[in-house]
Amino acid sequence: MSALPADPAPALSALLREGTRADHTAAETEPFVEHLMSGALDRSAYADLAAQQLVVYQALEEVGAAMRDDARGGPLVFDELTRVPAIERDLAFLYGEDWRDRIRILPAAREYAARIRETAPSVPHYAAHAYTRYLGDLSGGQIVRRMMERHYGLDGAGLAFYAFPEIPRAKVFKDAYRERLDALLLDEAEAAAALAEARRAFRLNRAVFAALGQAHRP
Ligand code: HEM
């Protein structure tokens, strides 16, 4: 009697999506996020969020740059996703030209950035961090942009972070990105590590929101 074939391992993109669904709901419903999105805060809360994102993306894009020539991880690195220059432009608009002296980075954001660096050069870990941020920016980020325009009088300037001029159709790009994730062909242990790290990335995001929530109340 021949052995039954093992169930095929789920594609990484599906594993990440299903496995982080509850974390996503939790992040989306963090009080700071809800308050910011409903217009209950002010522009300084948005500016503070942008400042925290700077250190997170500096870490993510530093690790990504080092992975660019990696046979396995390289295909996950896309120039058109690069966010640090856009964040710097936003900060110059929001804080003024002396923004580097004026922003304040919260310990939770430093911890998040440190975790991204600490897991380099692991491809499953980079995949988890890049997935969590970039696919989020291309999805909910677009809703965030509209709400910031509506509630805080921003129009393009200050919102460069959410604009991907080289990605005209987010859905097409996200599908291609998911194919790259799936093409990594992670083994079972690596896939489990990637999911655990993506869940951790969501928790690190929530910790930043919680700290921002202490600083900005309706
Ligand atoms: C204002 C808060 C948020 C809103 C309104 C929001 C909304 C959404 C929506 C509508 C999608 C589905 C898009 C689609 O199916 O193409 C999505 C996907 C996603 N979001 Fe969010 N989101 C928010 C916050 C976050 C945060 C804080 C993170 C993580 C840092 C995040 C990470 C993701 C990821 C990774 C996906 C892709 C899921 C997948 O297809 O695998 N989101 N978001």
Short mmCIF file of C-alpha atoms and ligand atoms in Angstrom, two decimals, residues 12-18 20-21 23-30 33-34 36-37 53 57 112 128-145 147-148 170-171 174-175 178 181 198 201-206 209, ligand 1:
data_model
loop_
_atom_site.label_atom_id
_atom_site.label_comp_id
_atom_site.label_asym_id
_atom_site.label_seq_id
_atom_site.Cartn_x
_atom_site.Cartn_y
_atom_site.Cartn_z
CA LEU A 12 3.63 31.47 2.38
CA SER A 13 1.44 34.39 1.28
CA ALA A 14 -1.69 32.53 2.38
CA LEU A 15 -0.07 31.39 5.60
CA LEU A 16 0.88 34.98 6.46
CA ARG A 17 -2.50 36.39 5.55
CA GLU A 18 -4.50 33.80 7.49
CA THR A 20 -1.98 37.34 11.01
CA ARG A 21 -5.68 38.03 10.51
CA ASP A 23 -3.28 40.50 14.72
CA HIS A 24 -4.41 42.77 11.90
CA THR A 25 -7.78 43.33 13.51
CA ALA A 26 -6.06 44.11 16.80
CA ALA A 27 -3.69 46.62 15.14
CA GLU A 28 -6.50 48.29 13.20
CA THR A 29 -8.56 48.74 16.34
CA GLU A 30 -5.80 50.10 18.59
CA VAL A 33 -5.27 54.19 15.23
CA GLU A 34 -9.02 54.61 15.65
CA LEU A 36 -6.22 59.16 14.36
CA MET A 37 -8.41 57.75 11.62
CA GLN A 53 8.11 55.15 10.96
CA TYR A 57 11.97 51.85 7.65
CA TYR A 112 10.92 47.49 16.59
CA ALA A 128 7.92 38.66 7.50
CA HIS A 129 8.92 42.23 8.28
CA ALA A 130 8.73 43.43 4.69
CA TYR A 131 5.35 41.73 4.17
CA THR A 132 3.88 43.27 7.31
CA ARG A 133 4.86 46.80 6.42
CA TYR A 134 4.83 47.06 2.65
CA LEU A 135 1.68 45.09 1.89
CA GLY A 136 0.04 47.02 4.71
CA ASP A 137 1.13 50.34 3.24
CA LEU A 138 -0.22 49.33 -0.15
CA SER A 139 -3.54 48.28 1.43
CA GLY A 140 -4.74 50.03 4.56
CA GLY A 141 -2.13 52.73 4.02
CA GLN A 142 -4.22 54.04 1.18
CA ILE A 143 -7.21 54.38 3.52
CA VAL A 144 -4.98 56.11 6.07
CA ARG A 145 -3.90 58.61 3.42
CA MET A 147 -8.39 59.98 6.26
CA MET A 148 -5.33 62.18 6.90
CA ALA A 170 -1.46 48.33 -5.96
CA LYS A 171 -3.43 45.13 -6.50
CA LYS A 174 0.60 42.98 -4.29
CA ASP A 175 -0.22 39.89 -6.31
CA ARG A 178 2.78 37.41 -2.99
CA LEU A 181 6.87 35.24 -1.25
CA ALA A 198 5.11 38.47 11.13
CA ALA A 201 5.96 42.49 13.74
CA PHE A 202 2.26 43.20 14.25
CA ARG A 203 2.80 43.22 18.02
CA LEU A 204 5.73 45.61 17.61
CA ASN A 205 3.48 47.90 15.58
CA ARG A 206 0.83 47.76 18.26
CA PHE A 209 0.60 52.67 18.60
C1 HEM B 1 -5.86 52.15 9.83
C2 HEM B 1 -5.56 50.93 9.99
C3 HEM B 1 -5.65 49.89 8.93
C4 HEM B 1 -6.59 49.71 7.96
C5 HEM B 1 -7.83 50.52 7.71
C6 HEM B 1 -6.17 48.55 7.19
C7 HEM B 1 -6.86 48.04 6.12
C8 HEM B 1 -6.46 46.98 5.34
C9 HEM B 1 -7.20 46.42 4.23
C10 HEM B 1 -8.55 46.94 3.75
C11 HEM B 1 -6.50 45.41 3.74
C12 HEM B 1 -6.92 44.46 2.62
C13 HEM B 1 -6.43 44.90 1.29
C14 HEM B 1 -6.55 43.81 0.24
O1 HEM B 1 -7.15 42.76 0.47
O2 HEM B 1 -5.96 44.02 -0.81
C15 HEM B 1 -5.27 45.33 4.51
C16 HEM B 1 -4.29 44.42 4.29
C17 HEM B 1 -3.13 44.37 5.01
N1 HEM B 1 -2.78 45.15 6.09
FE1 HEM B 1 -3.90 46.56 6.92
N2 HEM B 1 -5.00 48.08 7.69
C18 HEM B 1 -4.66 48.87 8.74
C19 HEM B 1 -3.56 48.75 9.54
C20 HEM B 1 -2.55 47.87 9.32
C21 HEM B 1 -1.35 47.77 10.12
C22 HEM B 1 -1.05 48.62 11.34
C23 HEM B 1 -0.60 46.79 9.57
C24 HEM B 1 0.76 46.29 10.00
C25 HEM B 1 1.71 47.08 10.39
C26 HEM B 1 -1.30 46.27 8.42
C27 HEM B 1 -0.86 45.28 7.60
C28 HEM B 1 -1.55 44.75 6.54
C29 HEM B 1 -1.07 43.67 5.69
C30 HEM B 1 0.26 42.96 5.83
C31 HEM B 1 -2.05 43.45 4.73
C32 HEM B 1 -2.00 42.42 3.60
C33 HEM B 1 -2.79 41.19 3.96
C34 HEM B 1 -2.58 40.12 2.89
O3 HEM B 1 -3.19 40.25 1.84
O4 HEM B 1 -1.81 39.21 3.11
N3 HEM B 1 -2.48 46.95 8.31
N4 HEM B 1 -5.29 46.29 5.48
#
